[in-house]
Tab-separated table of N, CA and C in Angstrom:
chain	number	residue	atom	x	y	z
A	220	UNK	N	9.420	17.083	-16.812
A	220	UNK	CA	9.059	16.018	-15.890
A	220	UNK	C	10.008	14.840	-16.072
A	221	UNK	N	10.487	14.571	-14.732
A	221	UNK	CA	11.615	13.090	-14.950
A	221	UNK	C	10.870	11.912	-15.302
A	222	UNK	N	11.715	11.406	-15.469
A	222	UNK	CA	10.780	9.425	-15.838
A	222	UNK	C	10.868	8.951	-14.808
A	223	UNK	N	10.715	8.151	-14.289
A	223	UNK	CA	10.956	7.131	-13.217
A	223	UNK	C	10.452	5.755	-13.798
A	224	UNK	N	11.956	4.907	-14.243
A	224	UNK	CA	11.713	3.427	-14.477
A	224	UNK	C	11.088	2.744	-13.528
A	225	UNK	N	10.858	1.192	-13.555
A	225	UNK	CA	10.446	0.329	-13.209
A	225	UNK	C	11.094	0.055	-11.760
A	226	UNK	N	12.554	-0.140	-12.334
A	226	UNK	CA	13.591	-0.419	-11.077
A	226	UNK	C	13.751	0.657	-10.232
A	227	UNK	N	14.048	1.751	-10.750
A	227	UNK	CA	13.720	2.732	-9.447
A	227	UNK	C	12.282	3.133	-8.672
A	228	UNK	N	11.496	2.746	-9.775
A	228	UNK	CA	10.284	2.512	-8.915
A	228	UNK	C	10.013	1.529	-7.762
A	229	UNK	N	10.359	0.837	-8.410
A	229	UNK	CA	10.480	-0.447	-6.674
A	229	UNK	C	11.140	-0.403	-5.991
A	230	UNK	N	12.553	0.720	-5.974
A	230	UNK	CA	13.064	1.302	-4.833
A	230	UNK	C	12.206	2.293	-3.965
A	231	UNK	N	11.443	3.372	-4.720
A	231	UNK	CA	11.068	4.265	-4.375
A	231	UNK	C	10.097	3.654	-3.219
A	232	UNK	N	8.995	2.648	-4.178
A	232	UNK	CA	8.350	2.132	-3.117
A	232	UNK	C	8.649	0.799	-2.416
A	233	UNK	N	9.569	0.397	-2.239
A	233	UNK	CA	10.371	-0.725	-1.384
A	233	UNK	C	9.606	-1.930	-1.580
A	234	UNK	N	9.529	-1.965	-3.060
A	234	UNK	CA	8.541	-3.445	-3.106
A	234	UNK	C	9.277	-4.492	-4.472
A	235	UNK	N	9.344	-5.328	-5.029
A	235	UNK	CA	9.937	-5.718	-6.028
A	235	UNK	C	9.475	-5.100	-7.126
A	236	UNK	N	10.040	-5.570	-8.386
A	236	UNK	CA	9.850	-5.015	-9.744
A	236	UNK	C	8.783	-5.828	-10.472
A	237	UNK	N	8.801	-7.005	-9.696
A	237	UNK	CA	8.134	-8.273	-10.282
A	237	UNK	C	6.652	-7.919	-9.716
A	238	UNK	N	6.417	-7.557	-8.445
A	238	UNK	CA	5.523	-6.890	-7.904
A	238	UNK	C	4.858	-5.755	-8.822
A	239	UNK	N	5.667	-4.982	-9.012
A	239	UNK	CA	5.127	-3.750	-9.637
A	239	UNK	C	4.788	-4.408	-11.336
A	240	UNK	N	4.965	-5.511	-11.928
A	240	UNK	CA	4.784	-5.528	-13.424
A	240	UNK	C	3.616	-6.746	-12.965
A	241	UNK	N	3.056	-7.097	-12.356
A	241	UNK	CA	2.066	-7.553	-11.624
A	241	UNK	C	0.752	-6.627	-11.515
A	242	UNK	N	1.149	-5.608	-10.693
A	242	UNK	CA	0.378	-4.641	-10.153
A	242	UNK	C	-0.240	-3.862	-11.686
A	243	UNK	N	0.874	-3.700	-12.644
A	243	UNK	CA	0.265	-2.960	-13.977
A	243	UNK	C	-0.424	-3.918	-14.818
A	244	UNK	N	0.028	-5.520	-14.662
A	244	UNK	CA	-0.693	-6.120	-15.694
A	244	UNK	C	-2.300	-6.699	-15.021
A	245	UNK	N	-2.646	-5.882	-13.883
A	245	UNK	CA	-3.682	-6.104	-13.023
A	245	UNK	C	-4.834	-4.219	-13.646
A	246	UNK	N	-3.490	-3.582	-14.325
A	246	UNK	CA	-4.365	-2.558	-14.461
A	246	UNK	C	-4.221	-1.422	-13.151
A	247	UNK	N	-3.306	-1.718	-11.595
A	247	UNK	CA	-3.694	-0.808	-11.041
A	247	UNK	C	-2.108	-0.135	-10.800
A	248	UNK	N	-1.592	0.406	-11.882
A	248	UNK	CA	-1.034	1.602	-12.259
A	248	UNK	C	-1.235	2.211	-13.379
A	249	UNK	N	-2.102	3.095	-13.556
A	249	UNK	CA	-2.828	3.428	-14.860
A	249	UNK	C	-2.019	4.367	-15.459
A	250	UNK	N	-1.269	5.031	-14.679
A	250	UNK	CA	-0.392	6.049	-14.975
A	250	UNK	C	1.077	5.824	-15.768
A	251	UNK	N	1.442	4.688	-15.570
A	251	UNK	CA	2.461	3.781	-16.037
A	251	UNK	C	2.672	3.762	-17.399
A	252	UNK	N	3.501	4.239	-18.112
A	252	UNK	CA	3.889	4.343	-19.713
A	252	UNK	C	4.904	3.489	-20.111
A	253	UNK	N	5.337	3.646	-21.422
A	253	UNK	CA	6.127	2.377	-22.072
A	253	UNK	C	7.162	3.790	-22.826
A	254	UNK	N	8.552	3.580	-22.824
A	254	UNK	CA	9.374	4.273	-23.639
A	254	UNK	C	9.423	3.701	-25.107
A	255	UNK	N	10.096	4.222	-26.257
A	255	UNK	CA	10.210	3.560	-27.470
A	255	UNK	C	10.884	1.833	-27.422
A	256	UNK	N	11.853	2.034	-26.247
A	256	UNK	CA	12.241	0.233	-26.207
A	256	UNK	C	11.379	-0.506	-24.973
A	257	UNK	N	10.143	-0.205	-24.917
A	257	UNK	CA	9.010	-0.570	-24.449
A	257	UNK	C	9.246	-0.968	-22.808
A	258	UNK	N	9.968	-0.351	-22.823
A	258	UNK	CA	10.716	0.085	-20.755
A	258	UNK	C	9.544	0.563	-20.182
A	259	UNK	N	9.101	-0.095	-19.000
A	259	UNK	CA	7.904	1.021	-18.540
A	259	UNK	C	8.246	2.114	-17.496
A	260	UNK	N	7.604	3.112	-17.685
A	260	UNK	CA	8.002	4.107	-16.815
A	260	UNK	C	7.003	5.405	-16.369
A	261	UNK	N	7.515	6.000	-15.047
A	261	UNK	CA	5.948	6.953	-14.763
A	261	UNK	C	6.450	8.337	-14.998
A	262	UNK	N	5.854	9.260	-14.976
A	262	UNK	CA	5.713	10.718	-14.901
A	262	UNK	C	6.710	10.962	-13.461
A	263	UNK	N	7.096	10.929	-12.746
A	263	UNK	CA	7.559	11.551	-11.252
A	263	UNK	C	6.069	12.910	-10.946
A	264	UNK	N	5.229	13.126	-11.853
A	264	UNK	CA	4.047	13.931	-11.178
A	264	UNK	C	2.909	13.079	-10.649
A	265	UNK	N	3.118	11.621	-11.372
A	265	UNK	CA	2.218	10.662	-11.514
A	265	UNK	C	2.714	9.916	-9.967
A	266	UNK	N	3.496	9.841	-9.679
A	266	UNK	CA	4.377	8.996	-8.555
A	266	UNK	C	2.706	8.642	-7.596
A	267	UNK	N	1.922	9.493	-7.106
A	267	UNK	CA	0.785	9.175	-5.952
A	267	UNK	C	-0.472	8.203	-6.610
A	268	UNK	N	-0.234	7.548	-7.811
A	268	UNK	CA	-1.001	6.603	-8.153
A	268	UNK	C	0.025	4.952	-7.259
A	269	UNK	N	0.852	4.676	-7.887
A	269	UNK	CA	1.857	3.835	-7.126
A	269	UNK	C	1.473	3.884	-5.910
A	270	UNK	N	2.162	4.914	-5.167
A	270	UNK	CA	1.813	5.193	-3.977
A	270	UNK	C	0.686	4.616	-3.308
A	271	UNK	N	-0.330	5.127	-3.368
A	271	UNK	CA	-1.642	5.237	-3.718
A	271	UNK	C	-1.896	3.095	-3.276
A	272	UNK	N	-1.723	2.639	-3.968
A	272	UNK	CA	-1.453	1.521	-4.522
A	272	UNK	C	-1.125	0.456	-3.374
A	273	UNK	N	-0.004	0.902	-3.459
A	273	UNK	CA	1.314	-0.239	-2.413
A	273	UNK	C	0.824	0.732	-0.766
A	274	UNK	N	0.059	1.647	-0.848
A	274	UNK	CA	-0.404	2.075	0.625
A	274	UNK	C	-1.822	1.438	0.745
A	275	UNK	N	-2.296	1.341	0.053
A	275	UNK	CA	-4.066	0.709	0.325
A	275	UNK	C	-3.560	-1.353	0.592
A	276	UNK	N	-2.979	-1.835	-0.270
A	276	UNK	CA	-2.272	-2.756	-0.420
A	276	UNK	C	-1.869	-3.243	1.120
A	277	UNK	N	-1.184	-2.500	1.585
A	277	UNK	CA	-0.268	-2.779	2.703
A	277	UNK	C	-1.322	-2.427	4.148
A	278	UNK	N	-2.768	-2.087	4.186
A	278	UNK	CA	-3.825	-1.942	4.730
A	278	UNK	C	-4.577	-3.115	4.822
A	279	UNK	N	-3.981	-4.100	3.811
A	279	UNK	CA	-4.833	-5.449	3.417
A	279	UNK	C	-5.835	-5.171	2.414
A	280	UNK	N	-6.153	-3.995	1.824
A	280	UNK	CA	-7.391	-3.540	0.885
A	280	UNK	C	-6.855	-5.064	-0.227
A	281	UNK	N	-7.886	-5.521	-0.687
A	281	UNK	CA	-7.647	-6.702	-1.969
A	281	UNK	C	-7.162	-6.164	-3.167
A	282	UNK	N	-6.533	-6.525	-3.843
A	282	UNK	CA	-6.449	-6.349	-5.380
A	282	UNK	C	-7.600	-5.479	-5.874
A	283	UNK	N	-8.638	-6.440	-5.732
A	283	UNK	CA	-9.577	-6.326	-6.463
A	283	UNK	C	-10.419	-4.874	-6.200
A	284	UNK	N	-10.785	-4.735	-4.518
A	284	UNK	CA	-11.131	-3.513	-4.108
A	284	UNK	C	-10.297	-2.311	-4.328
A	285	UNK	N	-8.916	-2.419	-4.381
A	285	UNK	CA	-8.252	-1.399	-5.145
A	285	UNK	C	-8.232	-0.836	-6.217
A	286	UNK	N	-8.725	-1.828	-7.542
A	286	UNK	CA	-8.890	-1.630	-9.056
A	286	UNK	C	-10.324	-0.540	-9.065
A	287	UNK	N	-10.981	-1.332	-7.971
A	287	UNK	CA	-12.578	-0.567	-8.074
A	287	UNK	C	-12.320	0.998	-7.048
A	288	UNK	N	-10.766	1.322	-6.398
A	288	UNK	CA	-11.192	2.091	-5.677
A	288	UNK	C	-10.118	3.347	-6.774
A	289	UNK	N	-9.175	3.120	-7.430
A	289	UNK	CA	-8.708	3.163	-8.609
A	289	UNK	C	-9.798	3.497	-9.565
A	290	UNK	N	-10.936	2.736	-10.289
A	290	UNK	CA	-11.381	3.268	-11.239
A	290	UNK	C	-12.650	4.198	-10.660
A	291	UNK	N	-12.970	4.232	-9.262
A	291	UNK	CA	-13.555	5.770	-8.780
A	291	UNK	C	-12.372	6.566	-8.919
A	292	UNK	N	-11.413	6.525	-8.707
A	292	UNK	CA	-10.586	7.842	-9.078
A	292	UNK	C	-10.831	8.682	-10.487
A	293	UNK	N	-10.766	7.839	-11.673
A	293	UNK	CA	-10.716	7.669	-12.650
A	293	UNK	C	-12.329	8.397	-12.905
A	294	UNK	N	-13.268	8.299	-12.573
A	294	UNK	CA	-14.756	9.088	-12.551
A	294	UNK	C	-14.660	10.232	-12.134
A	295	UNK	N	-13.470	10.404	-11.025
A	295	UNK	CA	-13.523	12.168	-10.338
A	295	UNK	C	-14.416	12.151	-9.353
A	296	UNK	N	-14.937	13.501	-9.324
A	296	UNK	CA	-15.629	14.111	-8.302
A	296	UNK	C	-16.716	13.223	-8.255
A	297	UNK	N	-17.476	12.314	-9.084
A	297	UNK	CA	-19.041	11.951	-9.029
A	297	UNK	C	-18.575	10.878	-7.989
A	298	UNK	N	-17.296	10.060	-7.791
A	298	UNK	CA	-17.349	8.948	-7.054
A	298	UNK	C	-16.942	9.311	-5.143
A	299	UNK	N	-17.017	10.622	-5.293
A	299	UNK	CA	-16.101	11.013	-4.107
A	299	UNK	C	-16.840	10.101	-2.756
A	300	UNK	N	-18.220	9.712	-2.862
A	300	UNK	CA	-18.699	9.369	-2.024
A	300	UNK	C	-18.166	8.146	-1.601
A	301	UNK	N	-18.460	7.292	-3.078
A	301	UNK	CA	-18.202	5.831	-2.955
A	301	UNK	C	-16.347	5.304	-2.061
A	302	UNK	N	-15.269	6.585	-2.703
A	302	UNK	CA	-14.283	6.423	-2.042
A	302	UNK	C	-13.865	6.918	-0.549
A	303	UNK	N	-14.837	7.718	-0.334
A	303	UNK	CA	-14.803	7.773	0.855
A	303	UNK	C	-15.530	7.007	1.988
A	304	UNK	N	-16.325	6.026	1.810
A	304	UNK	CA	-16.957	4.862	2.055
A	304	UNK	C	-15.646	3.993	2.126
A	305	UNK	N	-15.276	3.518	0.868
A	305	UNK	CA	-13.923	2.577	0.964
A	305	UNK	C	-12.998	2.521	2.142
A	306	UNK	N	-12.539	4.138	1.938
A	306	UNK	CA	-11.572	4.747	2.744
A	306	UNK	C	-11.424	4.207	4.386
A	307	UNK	N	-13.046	4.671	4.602
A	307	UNK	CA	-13.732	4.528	6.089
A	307	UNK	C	-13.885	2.969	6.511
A	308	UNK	N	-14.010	2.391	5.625
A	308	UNK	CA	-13.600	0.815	5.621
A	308	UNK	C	-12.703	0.301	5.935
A	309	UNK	N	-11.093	0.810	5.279
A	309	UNK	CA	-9.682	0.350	5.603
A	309	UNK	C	-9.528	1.101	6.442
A	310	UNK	N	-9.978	2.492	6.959
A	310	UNK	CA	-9.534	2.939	8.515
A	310	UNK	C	-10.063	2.009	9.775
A	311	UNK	N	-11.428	1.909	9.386
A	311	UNK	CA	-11.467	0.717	9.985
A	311	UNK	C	-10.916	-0.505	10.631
A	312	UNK	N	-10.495	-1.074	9.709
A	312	UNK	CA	-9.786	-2.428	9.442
A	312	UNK	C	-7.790	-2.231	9.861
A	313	UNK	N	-7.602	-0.846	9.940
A	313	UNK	CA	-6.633	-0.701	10.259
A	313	UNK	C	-6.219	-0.467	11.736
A	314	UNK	N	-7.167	-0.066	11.899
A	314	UNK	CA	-7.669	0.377	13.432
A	314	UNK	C	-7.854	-0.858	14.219
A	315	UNK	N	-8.658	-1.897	13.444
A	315	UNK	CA	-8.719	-2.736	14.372
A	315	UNK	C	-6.897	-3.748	14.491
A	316	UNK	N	-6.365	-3.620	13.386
A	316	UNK	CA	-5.267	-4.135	13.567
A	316	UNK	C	-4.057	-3.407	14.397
A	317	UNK	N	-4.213	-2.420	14.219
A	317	UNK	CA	-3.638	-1.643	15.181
A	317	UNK	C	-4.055	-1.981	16.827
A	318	UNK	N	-5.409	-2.153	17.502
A	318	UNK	CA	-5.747	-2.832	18.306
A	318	UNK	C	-5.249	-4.033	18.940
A	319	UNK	N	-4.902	-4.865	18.272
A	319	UNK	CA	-4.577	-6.289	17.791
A	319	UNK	C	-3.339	-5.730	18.207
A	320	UNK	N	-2.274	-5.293	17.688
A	320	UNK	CA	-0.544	-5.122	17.723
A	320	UNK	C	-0.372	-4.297	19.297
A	321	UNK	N	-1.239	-3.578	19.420
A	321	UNK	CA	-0.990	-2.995	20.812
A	321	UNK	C	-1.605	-4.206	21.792
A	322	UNK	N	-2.089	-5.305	21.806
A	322	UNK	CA	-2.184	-5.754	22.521
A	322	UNK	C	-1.287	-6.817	22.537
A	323	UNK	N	-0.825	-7.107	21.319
A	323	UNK	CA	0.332	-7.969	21.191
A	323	UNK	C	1.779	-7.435	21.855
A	324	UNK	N	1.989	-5.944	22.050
A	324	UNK	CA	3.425	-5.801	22.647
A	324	UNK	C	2.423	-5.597	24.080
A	325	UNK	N	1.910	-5.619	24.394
A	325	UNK	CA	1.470	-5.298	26.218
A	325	UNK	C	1.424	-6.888	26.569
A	326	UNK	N	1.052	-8.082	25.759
A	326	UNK	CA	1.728	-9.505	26.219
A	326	UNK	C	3.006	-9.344	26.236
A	327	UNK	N	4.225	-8.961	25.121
A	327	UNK	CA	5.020	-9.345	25.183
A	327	UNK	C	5.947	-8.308	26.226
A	328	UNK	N	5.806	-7.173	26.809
A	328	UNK	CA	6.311	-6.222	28.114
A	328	UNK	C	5.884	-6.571	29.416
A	329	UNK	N	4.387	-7.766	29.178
A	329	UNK	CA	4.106	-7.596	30.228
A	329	UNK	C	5.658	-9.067	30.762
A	330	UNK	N	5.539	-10.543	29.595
A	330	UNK	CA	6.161	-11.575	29.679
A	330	UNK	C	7.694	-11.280	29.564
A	331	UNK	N	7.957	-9.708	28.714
A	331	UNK	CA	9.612	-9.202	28.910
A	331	UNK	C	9.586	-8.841	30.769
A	332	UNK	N	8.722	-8.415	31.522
A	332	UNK	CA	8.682	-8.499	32.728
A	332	UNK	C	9.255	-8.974	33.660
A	333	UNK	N	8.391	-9.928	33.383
A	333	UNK	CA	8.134	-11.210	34.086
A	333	UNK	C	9.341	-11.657	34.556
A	334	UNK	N	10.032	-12.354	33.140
A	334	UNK	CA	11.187	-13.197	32.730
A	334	UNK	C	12.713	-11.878	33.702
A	335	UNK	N	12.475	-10.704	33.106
A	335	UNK	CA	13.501	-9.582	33.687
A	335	UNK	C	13.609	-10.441	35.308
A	336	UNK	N	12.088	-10.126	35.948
A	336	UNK	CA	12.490	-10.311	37.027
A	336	UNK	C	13.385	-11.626	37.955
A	337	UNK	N	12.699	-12.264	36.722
A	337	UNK	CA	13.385	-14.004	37.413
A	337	UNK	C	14.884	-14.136	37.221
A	338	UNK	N	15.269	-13.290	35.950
A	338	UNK	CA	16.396	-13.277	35.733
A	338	UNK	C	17.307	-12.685	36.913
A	339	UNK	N	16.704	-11.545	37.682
A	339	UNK	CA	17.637	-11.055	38.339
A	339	UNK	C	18.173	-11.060	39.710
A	340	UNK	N	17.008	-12.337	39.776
A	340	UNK	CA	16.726	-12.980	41.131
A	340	UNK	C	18.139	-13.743	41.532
């Protein structure tokens, strides 16, 4: 199994490094190890905790609801309910933002329109 440092980790997931030593001293990369010169680094099998992470994150899920949706992982099968509750929450919430952005480019095609036409007048 490869390592994957810190710095290529925040390539992998396109976020800073400062971000990611944040995110572990919050506890929500559990998977995250230390080499002998105390470098941190993951498994490359481990990679879908990160993931995992910077995708719930980028949904708007909080910190905080992540740690708790993180340590149902960490219980297994007994929590499957509770995370799938969560889950159905940020689909939710994504959905409605998604809502929101499609109505934001149908203002702005309808006002790219508009403007086209005056222009060509």
């Amino acid at each position: 199994m490869d390592k994957i440092y810190l710095n290529e980790l925040a390539k992998i997931l396109k976020i800073n490094e400062s971000a990611l030593r944040y995110y572990d001293s919050r506890g929500l990369i559990p998977k995250l190890q230390r080499d002998k010169n105390n470098y941190r680094f993951i498994l490359e099998d481990d990679l879908a905790f990160p993931k995992t992470v910077i995708c719930l994150k980028k949904t708007g899920m909080s910190l905080k609801e992540i740690k708790k949706y993180l340590d149902f992982v960490e219980q297994g099968d007994s929590s499957i309910k509770q995370r799938y509750e969560m889950i159905l929450k940020q689909e939710n919430i994504v959905l409605n933002k998604l809502k929101d952005i499609q109505e934001q480019i149908e203002f702005i095609e309808y006002k790219k329109g508009l403007y086209f036409k005056k222009l060509d007048k």
